[in-house]
CSV table of C-alpha atoms in Angstrom, one decimal:
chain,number,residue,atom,x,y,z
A,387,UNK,CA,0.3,-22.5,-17.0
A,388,UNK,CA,-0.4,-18.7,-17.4
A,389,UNK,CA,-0.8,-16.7,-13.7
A,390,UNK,CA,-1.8,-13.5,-14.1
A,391,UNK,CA,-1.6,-10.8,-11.8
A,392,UNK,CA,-4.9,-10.1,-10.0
A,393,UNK,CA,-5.6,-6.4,-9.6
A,394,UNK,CA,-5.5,-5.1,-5.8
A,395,UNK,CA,-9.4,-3.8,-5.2
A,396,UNK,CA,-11.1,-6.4,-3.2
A,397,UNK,CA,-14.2,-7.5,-4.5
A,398,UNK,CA,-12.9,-6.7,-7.8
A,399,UNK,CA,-14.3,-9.8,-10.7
A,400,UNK,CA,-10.7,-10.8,-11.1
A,401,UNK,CA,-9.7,-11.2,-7.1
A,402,UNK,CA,-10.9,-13.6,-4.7
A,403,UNK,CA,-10.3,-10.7,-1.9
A,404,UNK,CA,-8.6,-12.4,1.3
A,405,UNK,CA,-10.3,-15.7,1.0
A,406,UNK,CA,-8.0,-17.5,-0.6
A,407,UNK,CA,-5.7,-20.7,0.4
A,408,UNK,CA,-3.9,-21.0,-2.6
A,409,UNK,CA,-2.3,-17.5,-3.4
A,410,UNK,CA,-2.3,-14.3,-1.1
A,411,UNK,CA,-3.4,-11.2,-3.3
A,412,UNK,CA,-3.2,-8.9,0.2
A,413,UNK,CA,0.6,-9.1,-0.9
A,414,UNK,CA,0.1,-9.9,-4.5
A,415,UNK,CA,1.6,-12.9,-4.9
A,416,UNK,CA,-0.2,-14.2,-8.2
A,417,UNK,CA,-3.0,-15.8,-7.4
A,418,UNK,CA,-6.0,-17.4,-9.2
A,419,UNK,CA,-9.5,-16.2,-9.3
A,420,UNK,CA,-11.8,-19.1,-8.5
A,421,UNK,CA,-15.4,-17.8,-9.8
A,422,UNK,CA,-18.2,-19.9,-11.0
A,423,UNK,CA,-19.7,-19.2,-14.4
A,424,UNK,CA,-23.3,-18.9,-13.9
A,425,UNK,CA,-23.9,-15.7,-13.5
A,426,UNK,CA,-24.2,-15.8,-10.1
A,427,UNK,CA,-23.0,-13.6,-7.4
A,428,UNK,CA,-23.7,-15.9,-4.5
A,429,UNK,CA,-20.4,-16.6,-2.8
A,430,UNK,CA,-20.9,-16.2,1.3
A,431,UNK,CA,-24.5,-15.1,0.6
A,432,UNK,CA,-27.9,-17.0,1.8
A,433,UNK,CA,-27.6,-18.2,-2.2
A,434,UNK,CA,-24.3,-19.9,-1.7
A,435,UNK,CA,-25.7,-23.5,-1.7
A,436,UNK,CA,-24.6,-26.4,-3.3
A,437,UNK,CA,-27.7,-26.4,-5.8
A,438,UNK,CA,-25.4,-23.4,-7.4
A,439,UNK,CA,-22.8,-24.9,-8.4
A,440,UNK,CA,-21.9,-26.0,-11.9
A,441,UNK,CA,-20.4,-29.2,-11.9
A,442,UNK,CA,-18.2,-28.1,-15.1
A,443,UNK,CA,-16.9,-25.0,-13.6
A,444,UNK,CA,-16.1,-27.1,-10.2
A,445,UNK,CA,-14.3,-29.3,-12.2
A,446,UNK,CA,-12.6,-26.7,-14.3
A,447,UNK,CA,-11.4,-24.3,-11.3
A,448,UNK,CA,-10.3,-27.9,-9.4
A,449,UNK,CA,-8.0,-28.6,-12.2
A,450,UNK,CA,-6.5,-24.7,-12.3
A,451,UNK,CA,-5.9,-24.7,-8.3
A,452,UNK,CA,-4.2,-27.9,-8.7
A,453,UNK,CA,-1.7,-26.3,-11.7
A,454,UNK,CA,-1.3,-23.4,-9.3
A,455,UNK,CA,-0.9,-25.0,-6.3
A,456,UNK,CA,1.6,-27.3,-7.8
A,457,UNK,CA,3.7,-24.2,-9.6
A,458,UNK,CA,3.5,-22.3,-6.1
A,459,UNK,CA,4.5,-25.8,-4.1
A,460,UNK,CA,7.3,-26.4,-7.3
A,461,UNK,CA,8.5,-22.6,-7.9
A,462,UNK,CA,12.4,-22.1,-8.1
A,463,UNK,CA,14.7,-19.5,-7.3
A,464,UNK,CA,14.0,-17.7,-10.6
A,465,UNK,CA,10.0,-17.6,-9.7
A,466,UNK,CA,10.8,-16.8,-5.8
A,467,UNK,CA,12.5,-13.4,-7.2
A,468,UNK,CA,9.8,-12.6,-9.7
A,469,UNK,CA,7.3,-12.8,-7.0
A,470,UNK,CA,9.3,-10.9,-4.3
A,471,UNK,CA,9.6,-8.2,-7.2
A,472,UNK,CA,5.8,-8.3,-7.3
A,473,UNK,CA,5.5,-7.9,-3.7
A,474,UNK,CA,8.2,-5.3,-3.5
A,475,UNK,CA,5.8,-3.7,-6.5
A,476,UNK,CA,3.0,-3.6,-4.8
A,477,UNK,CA,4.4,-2.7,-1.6
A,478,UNK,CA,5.7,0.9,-2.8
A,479,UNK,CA,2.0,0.9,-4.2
A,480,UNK,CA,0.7,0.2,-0.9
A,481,UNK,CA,2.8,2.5,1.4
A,482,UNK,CA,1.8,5.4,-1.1
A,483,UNK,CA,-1.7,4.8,-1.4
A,484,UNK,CA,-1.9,4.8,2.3
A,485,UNK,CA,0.0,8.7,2.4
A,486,UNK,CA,-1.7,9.7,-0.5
A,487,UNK,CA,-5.1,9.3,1.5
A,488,UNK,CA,-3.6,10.4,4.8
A,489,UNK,CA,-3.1,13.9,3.0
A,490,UNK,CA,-6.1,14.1,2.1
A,491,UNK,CA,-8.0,13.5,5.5
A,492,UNK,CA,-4.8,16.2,6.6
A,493,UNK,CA,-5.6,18.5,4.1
A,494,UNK,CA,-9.5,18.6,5.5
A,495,UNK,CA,-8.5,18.8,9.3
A,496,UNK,CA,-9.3,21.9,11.0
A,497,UNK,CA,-8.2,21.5,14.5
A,498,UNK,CA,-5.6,21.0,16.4
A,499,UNK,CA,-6.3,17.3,18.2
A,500,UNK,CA,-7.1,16.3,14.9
A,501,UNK,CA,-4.1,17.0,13.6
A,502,UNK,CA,-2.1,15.4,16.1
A,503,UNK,CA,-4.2,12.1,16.1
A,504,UNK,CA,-3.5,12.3,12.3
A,505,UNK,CA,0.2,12.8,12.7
A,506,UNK,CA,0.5,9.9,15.4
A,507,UNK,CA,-1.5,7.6,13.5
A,508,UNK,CA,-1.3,7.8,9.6
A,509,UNK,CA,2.3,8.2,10.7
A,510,UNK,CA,1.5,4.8,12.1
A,511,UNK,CA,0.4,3.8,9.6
A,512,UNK,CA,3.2,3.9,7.5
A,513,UNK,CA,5.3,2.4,9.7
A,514,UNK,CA,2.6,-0.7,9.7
A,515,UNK,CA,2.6,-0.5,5.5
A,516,UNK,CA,6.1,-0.7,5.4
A,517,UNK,CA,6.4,-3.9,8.1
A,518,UNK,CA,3.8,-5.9,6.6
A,519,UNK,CA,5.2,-5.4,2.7
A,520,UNK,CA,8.7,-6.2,4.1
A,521,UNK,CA,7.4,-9.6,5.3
A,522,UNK,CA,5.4,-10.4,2.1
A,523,UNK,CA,9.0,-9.3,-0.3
A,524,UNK,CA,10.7,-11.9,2.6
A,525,UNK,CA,8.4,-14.1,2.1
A,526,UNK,CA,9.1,-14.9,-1.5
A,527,UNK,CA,12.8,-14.1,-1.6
A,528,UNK,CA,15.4,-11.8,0.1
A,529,UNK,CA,15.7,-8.5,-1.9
A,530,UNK,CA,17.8,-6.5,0.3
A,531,UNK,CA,18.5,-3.7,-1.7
A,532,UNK,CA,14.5,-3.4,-2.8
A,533,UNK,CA,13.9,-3.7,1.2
A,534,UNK,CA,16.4,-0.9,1.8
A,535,UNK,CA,14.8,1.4,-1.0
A,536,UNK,CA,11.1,0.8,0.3
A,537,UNK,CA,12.3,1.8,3.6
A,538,UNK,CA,13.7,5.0,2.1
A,539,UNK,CA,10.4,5.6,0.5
A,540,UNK,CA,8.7,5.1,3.5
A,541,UNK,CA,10.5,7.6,4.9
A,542,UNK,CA,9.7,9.6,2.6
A,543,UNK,CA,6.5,9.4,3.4
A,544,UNK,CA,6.2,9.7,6.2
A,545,UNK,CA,7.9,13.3,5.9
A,546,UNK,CA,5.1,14.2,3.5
A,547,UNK,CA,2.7,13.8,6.1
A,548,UNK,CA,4.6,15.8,8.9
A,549,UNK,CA,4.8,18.3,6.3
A,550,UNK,CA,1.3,18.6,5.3
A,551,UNK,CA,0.4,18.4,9.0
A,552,UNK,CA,2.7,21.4,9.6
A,553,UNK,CA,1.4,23.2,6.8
A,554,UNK,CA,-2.3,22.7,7.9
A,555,UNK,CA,-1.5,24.2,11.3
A,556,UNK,CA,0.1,27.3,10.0
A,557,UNK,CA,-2.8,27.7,7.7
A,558,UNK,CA,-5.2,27.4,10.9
A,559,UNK,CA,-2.7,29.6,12.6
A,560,UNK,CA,-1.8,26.7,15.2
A,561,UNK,CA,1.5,26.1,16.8
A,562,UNK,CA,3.3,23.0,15.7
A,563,UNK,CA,1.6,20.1,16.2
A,564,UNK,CA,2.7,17.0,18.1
A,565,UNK,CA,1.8,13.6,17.3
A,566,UNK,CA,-1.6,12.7,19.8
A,567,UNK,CA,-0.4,9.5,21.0
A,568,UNK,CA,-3.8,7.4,22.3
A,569,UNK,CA,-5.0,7.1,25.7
A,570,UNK,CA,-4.6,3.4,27.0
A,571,UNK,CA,-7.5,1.6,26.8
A,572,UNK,CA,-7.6,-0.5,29.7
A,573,UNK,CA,-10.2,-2.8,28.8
A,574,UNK,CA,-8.5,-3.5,25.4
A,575,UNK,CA,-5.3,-4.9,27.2
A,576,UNK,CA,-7.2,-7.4,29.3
């Protein structure tokens, strides 16, 4: 069986986005790309009717699931690594991507209260990056010196952004900025 491993942009032609029981390309797990080969773009649209569906490509995508789901259900302690690596992978990917875009909302900001909401929440958002990629390595296998290092980057991170915030406010001549923690929303809690 050959997996290959499905490029992150959901929507792409090659990833099923998050609607996907078999694989979980959110943490890039390998997964399969189940796509019909008509030529038509119809999946969740009004189009997506059972007329539409080619009985050979049903039968063909059936039969590649059932390969995949059986190497997933099947995989070993050698295959449990190599996809915690590929989680670990994408999860450095992930936890930059995020404070790569954070500096650039930063870099636009030209107040203080938008500063501070940036600081408190793409700050967050780190924190949330770097949670959710820890359960998808732990998921496939315990890498606790990978786990340790993505933390580290994290950190990293996360100092880029308290940084550039910094930076912005001098530039505006602004005193240091704090982090805008939200109002409680009381109506969200009930």
């Amino acid at each position: 069986i050959v997996i290959f491993k499905a490029p992150t942009e959901a929507g792409s032609e090659y990833n099923s986005g998050t609607d996907n029981d078999l694989g979980d390309p959110m943490i890039n797990i390998p997964t399969v790309a189940p796509r019909g080969g008509h030529g038509i773009i119809a999946h969740h649209t009004s189009f997506d009717t059972p007329t539409q569906v080619d009985p050979d490509s049903l039968r063909d995508l059936s039969i590649m699931n059932a390969a995949y789901a059986y190497f997933i259900a099947s995989a070993g302690p050698d295959q449990m690594r190599w996809m915690a690596q590929l989680a670990l992978s994408r999860g450095y990917d992930q936890i930059n991507a995020a404070a790569e875009n954070s500096l650039d909302q930063i870099a636009v900001a030209n107040n203080a209260d938008t500063l501070g909401r940036l600081l408190y929440w793409e700050t967050a958002r780190v924190d949330y990056n770097l949670m959710r990629e820890t359960k998808a390595v732990k998921q496939a296998a315990d890498l606790p010196k990978g786990l340790v290092g993505l933390a580290s980057f994290a950190g990293l991170q996360k100092e880029r952004i308290e940084n550039a915030v910094q930076q912005r406010a001098t530039e505006l001549h602004l005193e240091k900025i704090q982090p805008s923690v939200p109002n409680a929303n009381p109506e969200a809690e009930k």
